[in-house]
Amino acid sequence: MTKLFFLISLILLLIPFSSQSEKQKPPTAAHIELTNYGFPIGLLPASVKNYTLNQTSGIFSVDLVGTCKITLPPDNYLATYSKRVSGKIVQGQIAELDGIRVWAFFKWWSITGIRSSGDNLVFEVGVVTAKYPSNNFDESPLCEGKHSAS
Ligand SMILES: *[C@@H]1O[C@H](CO)[C@@H](O)[C@H](O)[C@H]1NC(C)=O
Ligand SMILES: *[C@@H]1O[C@H](CO)[C@@H](O)[C@H](O)[C@H]1NC(C)=O
């Protein structure tokens, strides 16, 4: 009885740790670059293959291993990333964004820009905006589904 109880406690203790270590991959150079511009790494999935950034113009492109589907916290919107995501980044602001779409209100919407505003991220879909606390994006999400490489 005591043994069983001990075993169960041990398993319960280990579960959060094992799933945590599975999730966390070291951030890539592209993720670190994001933080240099005041954004959390969780805006990019873990499956970054390559990126380019022109420091003068801020024009960037990020190549992922493949297209990527993730669920965005905290409202669990489904989002897809194209194999290539591009845009223009300056401190606290990403504009002319291309390659990230969100499913909401029965329709796919392209996220056209992201601003960092205090402790929040402001997502722009054309002229519509949605604000979420940045700390929801502290971890790089893994792509979902068996068929997407991550
Ligand atoms: C990274 O992207 C650049 C620009 O698209 C390309 O020239 C380079 O070959 C790529 N590197 C890799 C490892 O894919
Ligand atoms: C970076 O952007 C600047 C300003 O638009 C441009 O003059 C320069 O040629 C670009 N550099 C590269 C390597 O594309």
Short mmCIF file of C-alpha atoms and ligand atoms in Angstrom, two decimals:
data_model
loop_
_atom_site.label_atom_id
_atom_site.label_comp_id
_atom_site.label_asym_id
_atom_site.label_seq_id
_atom_site.Cartn_x
_atom_site.Cartn_y
_atom_site.Cartn_z
CA MET A 1 0.00 0.00 0.00
CA THR A 2 2.70 2.45 1.02
CA LYS A 3 4.76 1.34 -1.92
CA LEU A 4 1.90 1.90 -4.32
CA PHE A 5 1.22 5.32 -2.87
CA PHE A 6 4.88 6.19 -3.25
CA LEU A 7 4.88 5.01 -6.85
CA ILE A 8 1.81 7.06 -7.72
CA SER A 9 3.27 10.18 -6.11
CA LEU A 10 6.47 9.64 -8.01
CA ILE A 11 4.64 9.33 -11.32
CA LEU A 12 2.58 12.43 -10.60
CA LEU A 13 5.76 14.29 -9.76
CA LEU A 14 7.53 13.18 -12.90
CA ILE A 15 4.77 13.90 -15.42
CA PRO A 16 5.14 17.69 -15.48
CA PHE A 17 8.91 17.43 -15.75
CA SER A 18 8.99 14.94 -18.58
CA SER A 19 6.44 16.81 -20.70
CA GLN A 20 8.31 20.02 -19.99
CA SER A 21 11.65 18.73 -21.22
CA GLU A 22 10.01 17.28 -24.31
CA LYS A 23 8.51 20.63 -25.16
CA GLN A 24 11.55 22.77 -24.68
CA LYS A 25 14.07 23.06 -27.44
CA PRO A 26 16.86 25.59 -27.30
CA PRO A 27 15.79 28.76 -29.10
CA THR A 28 17.27 29.25 -32.56
CA ALA A 29 19.10 32.38 -33.68
CA ALA A 30 15.83 33.63 -35.18
CA HIS A 31 14.11 33.27 -31.81
CA ILE A 32 16.90 35.16 -30.08
CA GLU A 33 16.67 37.88 -32.72
CA LEU A 34 12.96 38.22 -31.90
CA THR A 35 13.79 38.92 -28.26
CA ASN A 36 16.31 41.57 -29.35
CA TYR A 37 13.36 43.39 -30.92
CA GLY A 38 11.22 43.10 -27.80
CA PHE A 39 9.12 40.07 -28.75
CA PRO A 40 8.74 36.71 -26.98
CA ILE A 41 10.13 33.57 -28.64
CA GLY A 42 6.68 31.94 -28.67
CA LEU A 43 5.68 33.90 -31.76
CA LEU A 44 7.72 31.48 -33.84
CA PRO A 45 7.28 27.72 -33.76
CA ALA A 46 10.27 25.62 -32.76
CA SER A 47 10.70 24.34 -36.32
CA VAL A 48 12.70 27.29 -37.68
CA LYS A 49 15.17 26.19 -40.34
CA ASN A 50 16.68 29.43 -41.48
CA TYR A 51 16.13 33.15 -41.38
CA THR A 52 17.44 36.30 -42.97
CA LEU A 53 17.26 39.81 -41.60
CA ASN A 54 18.39 43.05 -43.10
CA GLN A 55 19.27 45.06 -40.01
CA THR A 56 18.98 48.34 -41.93
CA SER A 57 15.55 47.89 -43.46
CA GLY A 58 14.21 45.40 -40.91
CA ILE A 59 13.00 43.16 -43.73
CA PHE A 60 13.12 39.55 -42.66
CA SER A 61 12.09 36.11 -43.78
CA VAL A 62 11.92 32.97 -41.69
CA ASP A 63 11.96 29.53 -43.26
CA LEU A 64 10.27 26.75 -41.33
CA VAL A 65 10.87 23.05 -41.83
CA GLY A 66 7.33 22.85 -43.21
CA THR A 67 3.96 24.47 -42.88
CA CYS A 68 2.96 24.48 -39.25
CA LYS A 69 -0.31 24.35 -37.37
CA ILE A 70 -0.47 25.50 -33.76
CA THR A 71 -3.08 26.50 -31.21
CA LEU A 72 -2.54 30.03 -29.98
CA PRO A 73 -2.91 30.72 -26.28
CA PRO A 74 -4.96 31.81 -24.39
CA ASP A 75 -8.13 31.56 -26.50
CA ASN A 76 -7.01 28.48 -28.44
CA TYR A 77 -7.36 29.96 -31.88
CA LEU A 78 -6.00 27.68 -34.55
CA ALA A 79 -3.14 29.31 -36.44
CA THR A 80 -1.16 28.19 -39.45
CA TYR A 81 2.32 29.23 -40.44
CA SER A 82 3.42 29.07 -44.06
CA LYS A 83 6.74 27.49 -44.85
CA ARG A 84 8.06 31.02 -45.20
CA VAL A 85 7.02 33.90 -42.96
CA SER A 86 8.19 37.37 -43.94
CA GLY A 87 7.76 40.96 -42.89
CA LYS A 88 9.46 44.02 -41.58
CA ILE A 89 10.64 44.28 -37.99
CA VAL A 90 11.69 47.29 -35.93
CA GLN A 91 11.89 47.58 -32.14
CA GLY A 92 8.48 46.54 -30.76
CA GLN A 93 6.78 46.31 -34.13
CA ILE A 94 6.36 43.80 -36.92
CA ALA A 95 4.65 45.06 -40.07
CA GLU A 96 3.87 43.82 -43.57
CA LEU A 97 3.63 40.38 -42.06
CA ASP A 98 2.93 37.55 -44.46
CA GLY A 99 2.55 33.85 -43.68
CA ILE A 100 0.57 33.61 -40.43
CA ARG A 101 -3.17 32.98 -40.51
CA VAL A 102 -5.71 32.51 -37.75
CA TRP A 103 -9.05 30.74 -37.86
CA ALA A 104 -11.73 32.85 -36.15
CA PHE A 105 -15.39 33.57 -36.77
CA PHE A 106 -15.55 30.82 -39.42
CA LYS A 107 -12.89 32.35 -41.59
CA TRP A 108 -9.10 32.45 -42.05
CA TRP A 109 -7.56 35.82 -41.28
CA SER A 110 -4.02 36.91 -42.11
CA ILE A 111 -2.17 38.48 -39.22
CA THR A 112 -0.73 41.58 -40.87
CA GLY A 113 1.23 42.99 -37.96
CA ILE A 114 2.22 42.47 -34.33
CA ARG A 115 3.07 45.19 -31.84
CA SER A 116 4.66 44.84 -28.45
CA SER A 117 2.95 47.18 -26.02
CA GLY A 118 4.08 46.97 -22.41
CA ASP A 119 3.23 43.50 -21.16
CA ASN A 120 0.94 42.84 -24.10
CA LEU A 121 1.15 41.80 -27.71
CA VAL A 122 -1.24 43.47 -30.10
CA PHE A 123 -2.11 41.37 -33.14
CA GLU A 124 -3.31 43.26 -36.17
CA VAL A 125 -5.63 41.79 -38.75
CA GLY A 126 -5.99 44.67 -41.16
CA VAL A 127 -7.53 47.42 -39.02
CA VAL A 128 -8.83 45.03 -36.37
CA THR A 129 -6.61 44.35 -33.36
CA ALA A 130 -6.56 41.83 -30.53
CA LYS A 131 -4.46 42.21 -27.41
CA TYR A 132 -2.96 39.33 -25.41
CA PRO A 133 -0.51 39.21 -22.49
CA SER A 134 3.01 38.52 -23.81
CA ASN A 135 3.66 35.87 -21.18
CA ASN A 136 1.37 33.52 -23.10
CA PHE A 137 4.15 33.34 -25.67
CA ASP A 138 7.12 32.53 -23.50
CA GLU A 139 7.62 29.12 -25.09
CA SER A 140 8.05 28.20 -28.74
CA PRO A 141 5.11 26.03 -29.74
CA LEU A 142 5.65 22.70 -31.46
CA CYS A 143 3.75 22.13 -34.69
CA GLU A 144 0.70 19.94 -34.30
CA GLY A 145 -0.29 16.88 -36.26
CA LYS A 146 1.55 13.82 -37.45
CA HIS A 147 2.18 15.13 -40.92
CA SER A 148 3.87 18.40 -40.03
CA ALA A 149 7.58 18.27 -39.43
CA SER A 150 8.61 20.00 -36.24
C1 LIG B 1 18.90 30.57 -45.72
O1 LIG B 1 18.17 31.51 -46.48
C2 LIG B 1 18.98 32.26 -47.38
C3 LIG B 1 18.09 33.30 -48.06
O2 LIG B 1 16.89 32.75 -48.51
C4 LIG B 1 19.63 31.31 -48.38
O3 LIG B 1 20.48 32.04 -49.22
C5 LIG B 1 20.43 30.27 -47.62
O4 LIG B 1 20.96 29.33 -48.50
C6 LIG B 1 19.55 29.57 -46.61
N1 LIG B 1 20.33 28.64 -45.82
C7 LIG B 1 19.90 27.42 -45.52
C8 LIG B 1 20.80 26.61 -44.64
O5 LIG B 1 18.83 26.97 -45.94
C1 LIG B 2 19.30 46.28 -46.55
O1 LIG B 2 18.38 47.34 -46.65
C2 LIG B 2 18.97 48.58 -47.06
C3 LIG B 2 17.90 49.64 -46.95
O2 LIG B 2 16.72 49.30 -47.61
C4 LIG B 2 19.51 48.40 -48.48
O3 LIG B 2 20.11 49.60 -48.89
C5 LIG B 2 20.55 47.29 -48.46
O4 LIG B 2 20.98 47.03 -49.78
C6 LIG B 2 19.95 46.02 -47.89
N1 LIG B 2 21.01 45.01 -47.74
C7 LIG B 2 20.90 43.78 -48.21
C8 LIG B 2 22.04 42.88 -47.92
O5 LIG B 2 19.93 43.40 -48.85
#
